[in-house]
GROMACS .gro file of C-alpha atoms in nm:
model
  343
    1MET     CA    1  -1.607   2.591   3.547
    2ALA     CA    2  -1.383   2.432   3.282
    3VAL     CA    3  -1.010   2.490   3.313
    4THR     CA    4  -0.877   2.716   3.036
    5ILE     CA    5  -0.540   2.774   2.871
    6LYS     CA    6  -0.514   3.096   3.072
    7ASP     CA    7  -0.551   2.900   3.397
    8VAL     CA    8  -0.270   2.665   3.294
    9ALA     CA    9  -0.049   2.955   3.185
   10LYS     CA   10  -0.104   3.135   3.517
   11ALA     CA   11  -0.019   2.823   3.717
   12VAL     CA   12   0.309   2.772   3.531
   13GLY     CA   13   0.402   3.139   3.496
   14VAL     CA   14   0.409   3.149   3.117
   15SER     CA   15   0.199   3.315   2.849
   16PRO     CA   16  -0.116   3.151   2.706
   17SER     CA   17   0.058   3.142   2.366
   18THR     CA   18   0.332   2.924   2.517
   19VAL     CA   19   0.069   2.678   2.640
   20SER     CA   20  -0.083   2.677   2.291
   21ARG     CA   21   0.255   2.597   2.136
   22VAL     CA   22   0.298   2.310   2.383
   23LEU     CA   23  -0.041   2.173   2.276
   24SER     CA   24   0.075   2.195   1.914
   25ASN     CA   25   0.403   2.021   2.008
   26LYS     CA   26   0.611   2.301   1.859
   27SER     CA   27   0.985   2.239   1.859
   28SER     CA   28   1.052   2.600   1.968
   29ILE     CA   29   0.943   2.517   2.326
   30SER     CA   30   1.206   2.365   2.555
   31ASP     CA   31   1.148   2.019   2.703
   32GLN     CA   32   1.160   2.166   3.054
   33THR     CA   33   0.881   2.413   2.978
   34LYS     CA   34   0.678   2.143   2.808
   35GLN     CA   35   0.698   1.919   3.113
   36LYS     CA   36   0.590   2.202   3.346
   37VAL     CA   37   0.292   2.286   3.125
   38LEU     CA   38   0.189   1.921   3.083
   39SER     CA   39   0.216   1.862   3.458
   40ALA     CA   40  -0.001   2.166   3.528
   41MET     CA   41  -0.260   2.048   3.278
   42LYS     CA   42  -0.278   1.713   3.455
   43GLU     CA   43  -0.302   1.867   3.804
   44LEU     CA   44  -0.568   2.117   3.698
   45GLY     CA   45  -0.765   1.866   3.492
   46TYR     CA   46  -0.732   2.064   3.170
   47VAL     CA   47  -0.889   1.897   2.864
   48PRO     CA   48  -0.788   2.045   2.524
   49ASN     CA   49  -1.074   2.155   2.301
   50VAL     CA   50  -0.956   1.990   1.979
   51SER     CA   51  -1.244   2.129   1.775
   52ALA     CA   52  -1.165   2.483   1.882
   53GLN     CA   53  -0.796   2.436   1.812
   54ASN     CA   54  -0.866   2.303   1.467
   55LEU     CA   55  -1.104   2.590   1.396
   56VAL     CA   56  -0.831   2.839   1.480
   57ARG     CA   57  -0.583   2.651   1.262
   58GLY     CA   58  -0.833   2.611   0.979
   59LEU     CA   59  -0.845   2.231   1.001
   60THR     CA   60  -1.144   2.013   0.918
   61ASP     CA   61  -1.050   1.687   1.093
   62SER     CA   62  -1.113   1.510   0.764
   63VAL     CA   63  -0.879   1.340   0.517
   64GLY     CA   64  -0.925   1.233   0.158
   65VAL     CA   65  -0.839   0.889   0.023
   66ILE     CA   66  -0.745   0.888  -0.346
   67PHE     CA   67  -0.818   0.573  -0.546
   68PRO     CA   68  -0.643   0.507  -0.877
   69PRO     CA   69  -0.827   0.612  -1.195
   70MET     CA   70  -1.119   0.369  -1.215
   71ALA     CA   71  -1.091   0.321  -1.589
   72LYS     CA   72  -0.731   0.196  -1.566
   73ASP     CA   73  -0.662  -0.179  -1.556
   74GLY     CA   74  -0.978  -0.252  -1.358
   75ARG     CA   75  -0.769  -0.195  -1.044
   76ILE     CA   76  -1.056  -0.045  -0.846
   77GLU     CA   77  -1.212  -0.392  -0.835
   78GLN     CA   78  -0.923  -0.538  -0.639
   79GLN     CA   79  -1.001  -0.623  -0.279
   80PHE     CA   80  -0.676  -0.456  -0.170
   81TYR     CA   81  -0.842  -0.115  -0.199
   82MET     CA   82  -1.146  -0.218   0.003
   83GLN     CA   83  -0.929  -0.371   0.274
   84ILE     CA   84  -0.703  -0.071   0.310
   85LEU     CA   85  -0.994   0.173   0.299
   86SER     CA   86  -1.157  -0.021   0.583
   87ALA     CA   87  -0.833  -0.003   0.785
   88ILE     CA   88  -0.797   0.372   0.723
   89ASN     CA   89  -1.159   0.437   0.815
   90SER     CA   90  -1.135   0.233   1.135
   91GLU     CA   91  -0.819   0.412   1.250
   92ALA     CA   92  -0.965   0.752   1.157
   93LYS     CA   93  -1.284   0.681   1.352
   94SER     CA   94  -1.082   0.602   1.663
   95LYS     CA   95  -0.923   0.949   1.636
   96GLY     CA   96  -1.240   1.143   1.561
   97ILE     CA   97  -1.143   1.197   1.197
   98THR     CA   98  -1.373   1.154   0.900
   99VAL     CA   99  -1.272   1.005   0.565
  100ALA     CA  100  -1.377   1.123   0.219
  101ILE     CA  101  -1.311   0.933  -0.103
  102ALA     CA  102  -1.172   1.082  -0.423
  103THR     CA  103  -1.236   0.886  -0.742
  104GLY     CA  104  -1.248   0.948  -1.115
  105GLN     CA  105  -1.257   0.755  -1.441
  106THR     CA  106  -0.947   0.937  -1.567
  107ASN     CA  107  -0.657   1.133  -1.420
  108ASP     CA  108  -0.822   1.461  -1.520
  109GLU     CA  109  -1.146   1.369  -1.344
  110LEU     CA  110  -0.951   1.259  -1.040
  111ILE     CA  111  -0.756   1.586  -1.022
  112ASP     CA  112  -1.081   1.784  -1.053
  113ASN     CA  113  -1.229   1.587  -0.764
  114VAL     CA  114  -0.919   1.631  -0.548
  115ALA     CA  115  -0.903   2.005  -0.623
  116LEU     CA  116  -1.271   2.050  -0.538
  117MET     CA  117  -1.241   1.865  -0.207
  118TYR     CA  118  -0.935   2.062  -0.099
  119ASN     CA  119  -1.038   2.407  -0.222
  120GLN     CA  120  -1.376   2.377  -0.053
  121ARG     CA  121  -1.190   2.290   0.271
  122ARG     CA  122  -1.356   1.952   0.301
  123VAL     CA  123  -1.026   1.776   0.379
  124ASP     CA  124  -0.689   1.868   0.529
  125GLY     CA  125  -0.480   1.629   0.321
  126PHE     CA  126  -0.484   1.307   0.121
  127ILE     CA  127  -0.371   0.945   0.123
  128LEU     CA  128  -0.280   0.814  -0.222
  129LEU     CA  129  -0.355   0.442  -0.253
  130TYR     CA  130  -0.125   0.391  -0.550
  131SER     CA  131   0.211   0.503  -0.687
  132VAL     CA  132   0.288   0.526  -1.058
  133ILE     CA  133   0.558   0.695  -1.261
  134ASN     CA  134   0.486   1.055  -1.370
  135ASP     CA  135   0.152   1.061  -1.188
  136PRO     CA  136  -0.031   1.390  -1.264
  137VAL     CA  137  -0.235   1.359  -0.943
  138LYS     CA  138   0.074   1.341  -0.725
  139ARG     CA  139   0.225   1.627  -0.925
  140TYR     CA  140  -0.086   1.839  -0.857
  141LEU     CA  141  -0.063   1.771  -0.483
  142SER     CA  142   0.307   1.863  -0.473
  143GLN     CA  143   0.275   2.176  -0.684
  144ASN     CA  144  -0.010   2.306  -0.467
  145HIS     CA  145   0.170   2.223  -0.140
  146ILE     CA  146  -0.105   1.988  -0.026
  147THR     CA  147  -0.006   1.747   0.250
  148TYR     CA  148  -0.027   1.382   0.144
  149SER     CA  149   0.105   1.035   0.213
  150VAL     CA  150   0.143   0.749  -0.034
  151VAL     CA  151   0.074   0.378   0.008
  152GLY     CA  152   0.332   0.251  -0.235
  153SER     CA  153   0.686   0.293  -0.359
  154PRO     CA  154   0.869   0.621  -0.436
  155VAL     CA  155   0.891   0.587  -0.813
  156ASP     CA  156   0.968   0.955  -0.883
  157GLN     CA  157   1.312   1.044  -0.752
  158ASN     CA  158   1.238   1.417  -0.742
  159THR     CA  159   0.912   1.388  -0.551
  160ALA     CA  160   0.934   1.449  -0.177
  161ALA     CA  161   0.662   1.265   0.012
  162LEU     CA  162   0.590   1.018   0.287
  163TYR     CA  163   0.569   0.660   0.157
  164ILE     CA  164   0.433   0.359   0.344
  165ASP     CA  165   0.510   0.030   0.177
  166THR     CA  166   0.630  -0.325   0.208
  167ASP     CA  167   0.982  -0.411   0.094
  168ASN     CA  168   0.876  -0.525  -0.251
  169GLN     CA  169   1.219  -0.627  -0.375
  170LEU     CA  170   1.270  -0.841  -0.067
  171LEU     CA  171   0.921  -0.984  -0.118
  172GLY     CA  172   1.008  -1.092  -0.472
  173ALA     CA  173   1.326  -1.257  -0.347
  174ASN     CA  174   1.145  -1.430  -0.061
  175MET     CA  175   0.894  -1.579  -0.304
  176VAL     CA  176   1.175  -1.728  -0.511
  177ASP     CA  177   1.337  -1.864  -0.195
  178HIS     CA  178   1.014  -2.033  -0.088
  179LEU     CA  179   0.963  -2.198  -0.426
  180PHE     CA  180   1.327  -2.311  -0.433
  181SER     CA  181   1.279  -2.468  -0.089
  182LYS     CA  182   1.000  -2.675  -0.245
  183GLY     CA  183   1.222  -2.790  -0.532
  184HIS     CA  184   1.110  -2.541  -0.801
  185GLN     CA  185   1.371  -2.376  -1.025
  186ARG     CA  186   1.179  -2.305  -1.348
  187ILE     CA  187   0.974  -2.010  -1.228
  188LEU     CA  188   0.786  -1.735  -1.414
  189PHE     CA  189   0.680  -1.392  -1.287
  190VAL     CA  190   0.325  -1.301  -1.398
  191THR     CA  191   0.156  -0.960  -1.382
  192ASP     CA  192  -0.132  -0.770  -1.539
  193LYS     CA  193   0.017  -0.423  -1.493
  194THR     CA  194   0.354  -0.265  -1.564
  195SER     CA  195   0.332   0.104  -1.468
  196GLU     CA  196   0.328   0.076  -1.090
  197GLY     CA  197   0.655   0.089  -0.896
  198PHE     CA  198   0.583  -0.211  -0.676
  199VAL     CA  199   0.560  -0.438  -0.982
  200GLU     CA  200   0.908  -0.343  -1.100
  201GLN     CA  201   1.052  -0.384  -0.752
  202ARG     CA  202   0.898  -0.727  -0.699
  203TYR     CA  203   1.020  -0.836  -1.040
  204THR     CA  204   1.369  -0.707  -0.959
  205GLY     CA  205   1.367  -0.917  -0.643
  206TYR     CA  206   1.259  -1.221  -0.844
  207PHE     CA  207   1.519  -1.160  -1.116
  208LEU     CA  208   1.816  -1.104  -0.885
  209GLN     CA  209   1.734  -1.395  -0.657
  210MET     CA  210   1.688  -1.634  -0.950
  211ARG     CA  211   2.033  -1.539  -1.076
  212LYS     CA  212   2.181  -1.564  -0.727
  213LEU     CA  213   2.049  -1.920  -0.691
  214GLY     CA  214   2.176  -2.022  -1.033
  215ALA     CA  215   1.837  -2.039  -1.206
  216ILE     CA  216   1.730  -1.869  -1.529
  217PRO     CA  217   1.508  -1.562  -1.473
  218HIS     CA  218   1.262  -1.471  -1.747
  219GLU     CA  219   1.103  -1.146  -1.855
  220ALA     CA  220   0.782  -1.064  -1.670
  221VAL     CA  221   0.486  -1.229  -1.841
  222LEU     CA  222   0.182  -1.007  -1.904
  223PHE     CA  223  -0.148  -1.188  -1.843
  224ASN     CA  224  -0.473  -1.023  -1.954
  225ARG     CA  225  -0.780  -1.245  -1.977
  226LYS     CA  226  -0.938  -0.997  -2.222
  227ASP     CA  227  -0.640  -1.013  -2.458
  228PRO     CA  228  -0.603  -1.353  -2.632
  229GLU     CA  229  -0.251  -1.263  -2.746
  230THR     CA  230  -0.122  -1.239  -2.388
  231LEU     CA  231  -0.291  -1.569  -2.303
  232ASP     CA  232  -0.131  -1.741  -2.602
  233ALA     CA  233   0.209  -1.594  -2.512
  234PHE     CA  234   0.169  -1.715  -2.153
  235TYR     CA  235   0.081  -2.067  -2.269
  236GLU     CA  236   0.380  -2.079  -2.504
  237LYS     CA  237   0.606  -1.963  -2.221
  238LEU     CA  238   0.480  -2.242  -1.998
  239ILE     CA  239   0.552  -2.499  -2.267
  240ASN     CA  240   0.889  -2.366  -2.383
  241THR     CA  241   1.035  -2.316  -2.036
  242LYS     CA  242   0.881  -2.628  -1.880
  243THR     CA  243   0.771  -2.406  -1.594
  244THR     CA  244   0.685  -2.574  -1.264
  245ALA     CA  245   0.580  -2.263  -1.069
  246VAL     CA  246   0.458  -1.908  -1.126
  247ILE     CA  247   0.475  -1.602  -0.904
  248VAL     CA  248   0.161  -1.392  -0.956
  249ILE     CA  249   0.139  -1.025  -0.860
  250GLU     CA  250  -0.187  -1.050  -0.660
  251ASP     CA  251  -0.463  -1.292  -0.560
  252ILE     CA  252  -0.742  -1.214  -0.809
  253LEU     CA  253  -0.501  -1.243  -1.099
  254ALA     CA  254  -0.368  -1.565  -0.946
  255LEU     CA  255  -0.718  -1.715  -0.952
  256ARG     CA  256  -0.753  -1.619  -1.318
  257VAL     CA  257  -0.415  -1.773  -1.396
  258MET     CA  258  -0.522  -2.087  -1.212
  259GLN     CA  259  -0.846  -2.110  -1.410
  260TYR     CA  260  -0.660  -2.061  -1.737
  261CYS     CA  261  -0.399  -2.324  -1.650
  262GLN     CA  262  -0.671  -2.576  -1.574
  263LEU     CA  263  -0.848  -2.483  -1.897
  264VAL     CA  264  -0.540  -2.569  -2.104
  265GLY     CA  265  -0.475  -2.893  -1.918
  266TYR     CA  266  -0.250  -2.799  -1.626
  267GLN     CA  267  -0.358  -2.911  -1.279
  268VAL     CA  268  -0.269  -2.692  -0.981
  269PRO     CA  269  -0.051  -2.781  -0.795
  270ASP     CA  270   0.025  -3.122  -0.951
  271ASP     CA  271   0.148  -2.982  -1.284
  272ILE     CA  272   0.216  -2.623  -1.189
  273SER     CA  273   0.238  -2.435  -0.859
  274ILE     CA  274   0.105  -2.083  -0.801
  275LEU     CA  275   0.235  -1.841  -0.537
  276SER     CA  276   0.053  -1.510  -0.492
  277ILE     CA  277   0.048  -1.184  -0.294
  278ASN     CA  278  -0.198  -1.001  -0.064
  279ASN     CA  279  -0.354  -1.293   0.130
  280SER     CA  280  -0.700  -1.160   0.053
  281ASP     CA  281  -1.032  -1.339   0.108
  282PHE     CA  282  -1.004  -1.455  -0.254
  283ALA     CA  283  -0.719  -1.685  -0.155
  284GLU     CA  284  -0.971  -1.928  -0.008
  285ILE     CA  285  -1.254  -1.902  -0.260
  286ILE     CA  286  -1.179  -2.213  -0.466
  287HIS     CA  287  -0.959  -2.520  -0.432
  288PRO     CA  288  -0.672  -2.546  -0.427
  289TYR     CA  289  -0.648  -2.258  -0.180
  290LEU     CA  290  -0.378  -2.007  -0.271
  291SER     CA  291  -0.047  -1.981  -0.093
  292SER     CA  292  -0.009  -1.606  -0.063
  293TYR     CA  293   0.215  -1.347   0.103
  294ASP     CA  294   0.038  -1.121   0.350
  295VAL     CA  295   0.163  -0.762   0.307
  296SER     CA  296  -0.011  -0.634   0.624
  297ILE     CA  297  -0.270  -0.422   0.445
  298GLU     CA  298  -0.428  -0.314   0.774
  299ASP     CA  299  -0.095  -0.181   0.899
  300LEU     CA  300  -0.034   0.001   0.570
  301GLY     CA  301  -0.366   0.185   0.607
  302ARG     CA  302  -0.327   0.256   0.979
  303ILE     CA  303   0.026   0.397   0.944
  304ALA     CA  304  -0.063   0.601   0.634
  305LEU     CA  305  -0.346   0.768   0.826
  306ASN     CA  306  -0.147   0.835   1.142
  307GLU     CA  307   0.156   0.976   0.960
  308LEU     CA  308  -0.063   1.202   0.747
  309VAL     CA  309  -0.241   1.338   1.055
  310LYS     CA  310   0.094   1.409   1.224
  311GLN     CA  311   0.206   1.617   0.929
  312ILE     CA  312  -0.125   1.801   0.904
  313ARG     CA  313  -0.127   1.896   1.270
  314ASP     CA  314   0.242   1.987   1.283
  315PRO     CA  315   0.360   2.095   0.936
  316ASP     CA  316   0.690   2.217   1.086
  317GLN     CA  317   0.777   1.852   1.150
  318LYS     CA  318   0.703   1.734   0.795
  319ARG     CA  319   0.905   1.423   0.710
  320TYR     CA  320   0.995   1.278   0.373
  321VAL     CA  321   1.065   0.915   0.450
  322LYS     CA  322   0.973   0.561   0.353
  323ILE     CA  323   0.822   0.342   0.624
  324MET     CA  324   0.849  -0.033   0.565
  325VAL     CA  325   0.577  -0.272   0.681
  326PRO     CA  326   0.677  -0.642   0.711
  327HIS     CA  327   0.526  -0.926   0.505
  328HIS     CA  328   0.488  -1.298   0.573
  329LEU     CA  329   0.383  -1.615   0.392
  330VAL     CA  330   0.051  -1.787   0.446
  331ALA     CA  331   0.109  -2.134   0.301
  332ARG     CA  332  -0.194  -2.321   0.167
  333GLU     CA  333  -0.245  -2.573  -0.115
  334SER     CA  334  -0.133  -2.415  -0.443
  335VAL     CA  335   0.240  -2.491  -0.413
  336ARG     CA  336   0.356  -2.850  -0.458
  337ASP     CA  337   0.660  -2.975  -0.268
  338LEU     CA  338   0.877  -3.135  -0.535
  339THR     CA  339   1.135  -3.244  -0.277
  340LYS     CA  340   0.900  -3.513  -0.149
  341ILE     CA  341   0.907  -3.842  -0.339
  342ASP     CA  342   0.568  -3.981  -0.432
  343TYR     CA  343   0.527  -4.358  -0.406
   0.00000   0.00000   0.00000
């Protein structure tokens, strides 16, 4: 017959409820008692029935992953979301957890989807794959005391949550440092979005490091292939500043910037260098291959899932922190070394 909680409790000389609290890792149980209970479990061959425990606690062993509104900026097309979803799903599978996806064309549709999933007890909590200022989805989660973690930066000072992110300001500074090491000082920062916290932080890193190194930082340049005015403004900026390198906020946009530069007569990297972020598969689609910073997307997804599950299973230990995941450069062909003399 299978060993039960009562058998473990009898062997240790404690109540079954004490054994249950040890299984839930409650802080109210002393370390000495925990060790006695855990030792007895091992000796008796006790195997916790996770499904039964979750049933008692009202858990579903399922989490929701919230994508940004699909109608906004075309962000849902970015490979970042597919990569991190794959990482989350893989980690969840290894822990016997299922993953559900919450999407919507607008914030209102997204909130309706999130509310339906949670109220019907289809998920225990959510992972937000984006972080924007005054986000109504995040506000809904907080106001309804729904457990969630965020892949991104804490842009709302009054919002308590668990954030998993790369050090975006350091990333922006590191990109400037790399370009400087290759002889570039006239550098632009190019983005296609302005509302997300990571954009501002990366730009801040660029701005401060440019000033620190004695170069002239410029305002972030908005690049939208569907808006001729932004393209014209970008071209004028290239001409007026005699730019030799651009920092681009992510790989797909970097490819579009590269195509545009070549269209107006700039060769990459001979005339202008491009340094990007994410190190996605797109970095090696066309020549020259993109030099790009890898922000460890798999680690972001894995940690976001594990930290969320910890908080779901032990709400008494809820933490409001920011976990930093390291980044690193993958150098390819799109950055020219101006320090080398051509003969």
